[in-house]
Short mmCIF file of C-alpha atoms in Angstrom, two decimals:
data_model
loop_
_atom_site.label_atom_id
_atom_site.label_comp_id
_atom_site.label_asym_id
_atom_site.label_seq_id
_atom_site.Cartn_x
_atom_site.Cartn_y
_atom_site.Cartn_z
CA MET R 265 -21.79 55.41 -33.10
CA THR R 266 -18.11 55.33 -32.18
CA ASN R 267 -16.34 52.91 -29.90
CA ASN R 268 -14.05 54.66 -27.44
CA GLU R 269 -12.64 51.39 -26.04
CA PRO R 270 -9.11 50.40 -27.07
CA ASP R 271 -8.86 47.59 -29.58
CA ARG R 272 -9.75 44.37 -27.80
CA PRO R 273 -7.93 41.15 -28.67
CA ASN R 274 -11.10 39.29 -29.55
CA SER R 275 -10.64 38.82 -33.26
CA VAL R 276 -10.16 35.34 -34.65
CA LEU R 277 -6.73 36.31 -35.98
CA HIS R 278 -5.57 37.43 -32.51
CA HIS R 279 -6.69 34.14 -31.01
CA LEU R 280 -5.07 32.13 -33.79
CA VAL R 281 -1.73 33.91 -33.47
CA LEU R 282 -1.67 33.67 -29.67
CA GLY R 283 -2.77 30.03 -29.89
CA GLY R 284 -0.08 29.34 -32.49
CA ALA R 285 2.52 30.96 -30.24
CA ALA R 286 1.41 28.76 -27.34
CA VAL R 287 1.38 25.58 -29.45
CA THR R 288 4.82 26.15 -30.97
CA THR R 289 6.28 27.16 -27.60
CA GLY R 290 4.73 24.06 -26.07
CA LEU R 291 6.22 21.89 -28.78
CA MET R 292 9.67 23.30 -28.05
CA ALA R 293 9.21 22.86 -24.31
CA GLY R 294 8.18 19.27 -24.96
CA ALA R 295 11.11 18.58 -27.27
CA PHE R 296 13.64 19.84 -24.73
CA TYR R 297 11.78 18.09 -21.90
CA VAL R 298 11.93 14.74 -23.72
CA PHE R 299 15.66 15.17 -24.17
CA SER R 300 16.02 15.89 -20.44
CA CYS R 301 13.92 13.04 -19.11
CA ALA R 302 14.38 10.30 -21.72
CA VAL R 303 16.81 10.78 -24.60
CA MET R 304 19.89 11.91 -22.68
CA PRO R 305 19.45 9.48 -19.75
CA ALA R 306 19.08 6.63 -22.27
CA LEU R 307 22.15 7.76 -24.18
CA GLY R 308 23.98 8.10 -20.88
CA ARG R 309 23.86 4.30 -20.64
CA SER R 310 25.69 3.95 -23.97
CA ASP R 311 29.40 3.54 -24.52
CA ASP R 312 31.30 6.65 -25.68
CA ARG R 313 31.37 5.87 -29.40
CA THR R 314 27.67 4.99 -29.48
CA PHE R 315 26.83 8.14 -27.53
CA ILE R 316 28.75 10.32 -29.98
CA GLU R 317 27.32 8.57 -33.05
CA VAL R 318 23.70 8.80 -31.87
CA MET R 319 24.01 12.44 -30.80
CA ARG R 320 25.54 13.33 -34.16
CA ASN R 321 22.67 11.51 -35.90
CA ILE R 322 20.11 13.36 -33.79
CA ASN R 323 21.80 16.68 -34.52
CA ASP R 324 21.72 15.91 -38.24
CA VAL R 325 18.08 14.87 -38.44
CA ILE R 326 16.65 17.50 -36.09
CA GLU R 327 17.56 20.22 -38.57
CA ASN R 328 14.36 19.85 -40.57
CA PRO R 329 11.38 22.03 -41.50
CA VAL R 330 9.14 20.59 -38.78
CA PHE R 331 11.61 21.39 -36.00
CA PHE R 332 12.40 24.81 -37.45
CA ALA R 333 8.67 25.62 -37.72
CA GLY R 334 8.39 25.20 -33.97
CA PHE R 335 11.76 26.72 -33.07
CA PHE R 336 11.38 29.88 -35.14
CA GLY R 337 7.59 29.86 -35.08
CA ALA R 338 7.47 30.21 -31.29
CA LEU R 339 9.62 33.32 -31.47
CA LEU R 340 7.87 34.90 -34.45
CA LEU R 341 4.31 34.09 -33.39
CA THR R 342 4.91 35.34 -29.86
CA ALA R 343 6.35 38.59 -31.24
CA ALA R 344 3.35 38.91 -33.59
CA ALA R 345 0.95 38.28 -30.71
CA ALA R 346 2.66 40.99 -28.65
CA TRP R 347 2.32 43.42 -31.54
CA GLN R 348 -1.34 42.53 -32.03
CA GLN R 349 -2.00 43.19 -28.34
CA ARG R 350 -0.33 46.60 -28.40
CA HIS R 351 -3.56 48.27 -27.23
CA SER R 352 -4.30 45.68 -24.56
CA PRO R 353 -1.78 46.18 -21.75
CA GLY R 354 -3.09 43.29 -19.65
CA PRO R 355 -2.45 40.42 -22.06
CA ARG R 356 0.45 42.18 -23.73
CA ARG R 357 2.63 42.28 -20.61
CA TRP R 358 2.28 38.48 -20.26
CA ILE R 359 3.08 37.98 -23.93
CA LEU R 360 6.11 40.26 -23.74
CA ALA R 361 7.34 38.32 -20.70
CA ALA R 362 6.86 35.07 -22.65
CA LEU R 363 8.74 36.57 -25.59
CA ALA R 364 11.67 37.57 -23.37
CA VAL R 365 11.84 34.15 -21.71
CA TYR R 366 11.57 32.26 -25.01
CA ALA R 367 14.12 34.58 -26.63
CA LEU R 368 16.52 33.64 -23.84
CA ALA R 369 15.95 29.93 -24.58
CA PHE R 370 16.39 30.64 -28.31
CA LEU R 371 19.68 32.46 -27.68
CA LEU R 372 20.84 29.71 -25.32
CA THR R 373 20.16 27.12 -27.99
CA SER R 374 21.95 29.17 -30.65
CA GLY R 375 24.83 30.23 -28.41
CA VAL R 376 25.51 27.11 -26.34
CA ASN R 377 23.80 23.91 -27.51
CA VAL R 378 24.38 24.41 -31.25
CA PRO R 379 28.11 25.18 -30.79
CA LEU R 380 28.40 22.05 -28.63
CA ASN R 381 26.68 20.07 -31.38
CA ASN R 382 29.05 21.53 -33.95
CA ALA R 383 32.10 20.64 -31.82
CA LEU R 384 30.82 17.08 -31.57
CA ALA R 385 30.44 16.93 -35.35
CA ASP R 386 33.92 18.40 -35.81
CA ALA R 387 35.42 15.59 -33.71
CA GLY R 388 35.09 13.36 -36.76
CA ASP R 389 33.90 9.83 -37.38
CA PRO R 390 33.16 8.22 -34.00
CA ALA R 391 34.88 4.99 -35.13
CA ARG R 392 38.11 6.93 -35.72
CA ILE R 393 38.17 9.26 -32.69
CA ALA R 394 41.32 8.51 -30.69
CA ASP R 395 39.80 9.42 -27.32
CA PRO R 396 36.00 9.25 -27.50
CA ALA R 397 35.70 9.56 -23.71
CA ALA R 398 37.34 12.99 -23.83
CA VAL R 399 35.06 14.13 -26.66
CA ARG R 400 32.03 12.95 -24.73
CA ASP R 401 33.23 14.61 -21.51
CA ARG R 402 33.56 17.98 -23.28
CA PHE R 403 30.01 17.63 -24.62
CA GLU R 404 27.65 15.67 -22.40
CA ASP R 405 27.48 17.44 -19.03
CA ALA R 406 27.34 20.95 -20.49
CA TRP R 407 24.77 20.01 -23.14
CA VAL R 408 22.53 18.20 -20.66
CA ALA R 409 22.64 21.06 -18.13
CA TRP R 410 21.88 23.78 -20.67
CA ASN R 411 19.17 21.68 -22.28
CA ALA R 412 17.44 21.45 -18.90
CA VAL R 413 17.64 25.24 -18.58
CA ARG R 414 16.07 25.78 -22.00
CA ALA R 415 13.34 23.22 -21.19
CA VAL R 416 12.46 25.20 -18.06
CA LEU R 417 12.57 28.50 -19.97
CA CYS R 418 10.28 27.20 -22.73
CA THR R 419 7.87 25.80 -20.15
CA ALA R 420 7.81 29.16 -18.37
CA ALA R 421 7.19 30.94 -21.69
CA LEU R 422 4.29 28.58 -22.36
CA ALA R 423 2.81 29.28 -18.93
CA LEU R 424 3.06 33.03 -19.59
CA LEU R 425 1.33 32.66 -22.96
CA LEU R 426 -1.45 30.64 -21.34
CA ARG R 427 -1.80 33.36 -18.72
CA ALA R 428 -2.06 35.96 -21.47
CA SER R 429 -4.69 33.87 -23.19
CA PHE R 430 -6.69 33.62 -19.98
CA HIS R 431 -6.34 37.34 -19.33
CA GLY R 432 -7.31 38.25 -22.86
CA GLY R 433 -10.24 35.87 -22.89
CA ARG R 434 -12.03 37.34 -19.90
CA ARG R 435 -14.79 39.73 -20.68
CA ARG R 436 -15.31 42.72 -18.49
CA PRO R 437 -18.85 43.33 -17.34
CA GLN R 438 -20.38 46.17 -19.28
CA ALA R 439 -22.39 48.85 -17.60
CA SER R 440 -26.00 48.81 -18.59
CA ALA R 441 -27.02 51.84 -20.61
CA TYR R 442 -30.36 51.64 -18.81
CA LEU R 443 -28.83 51.94 -15.34
CA ALA R 444 -26.25 54.52 -16.38
CA SER R 445 -28.77 56.97 -17.80
CA ASP R 446 -32.06 58.52 -16.97
CA ALA R 447 -33.76 56.06 -19.31
CA GLY R 448 -36.60 53.94 -18.04
CA SER R 449 -39.24 54.60 -15.51
CA ARG R 450 -38.45 55.64 -12.00
CA ALA R 451 -40.67 52.87 -10.67
CA SER R 452 -38.38 50.15 -12.04
CA ARG R 453 -35.27 51.54 -10.38
#
């Protein structure tokens, strides 16, 4: 007996990969969200030298395997989920949309926030910066604004992955072989 249906995304591996994509994307959305609603407002209350020192410390310690697992994992797992769903156009379109949105957040991080972090590090020891207010002014507003954008993008990517998961998890009703054929007695129909 052959199955003429396209591959359905019901294997355990498909669910694990899509779930992993959602979890890692959610972790990144949460990380950027926490910066937007807690870390940066708290640092905003600090004097210029303290602000610079703490942001430099954060930028140093955030470059670790746990952060990178989420940051790169969201991109790679979402791409893998899209590939796995190549025969399932319904879930795949949501996953591809999530991939595009997360890729934009990834590029924004790499192209805007990381260079701002690097410029802050290049300013030197906060205790020896001649004009810490100027260094902070070049960093803070731009970093905060673009962080909020990437938080929204990651949250949107997560929502799209959840939508794909919902779409892929629904089972279509199957036509009964009994009702579709001449099988069975005429009295029961």
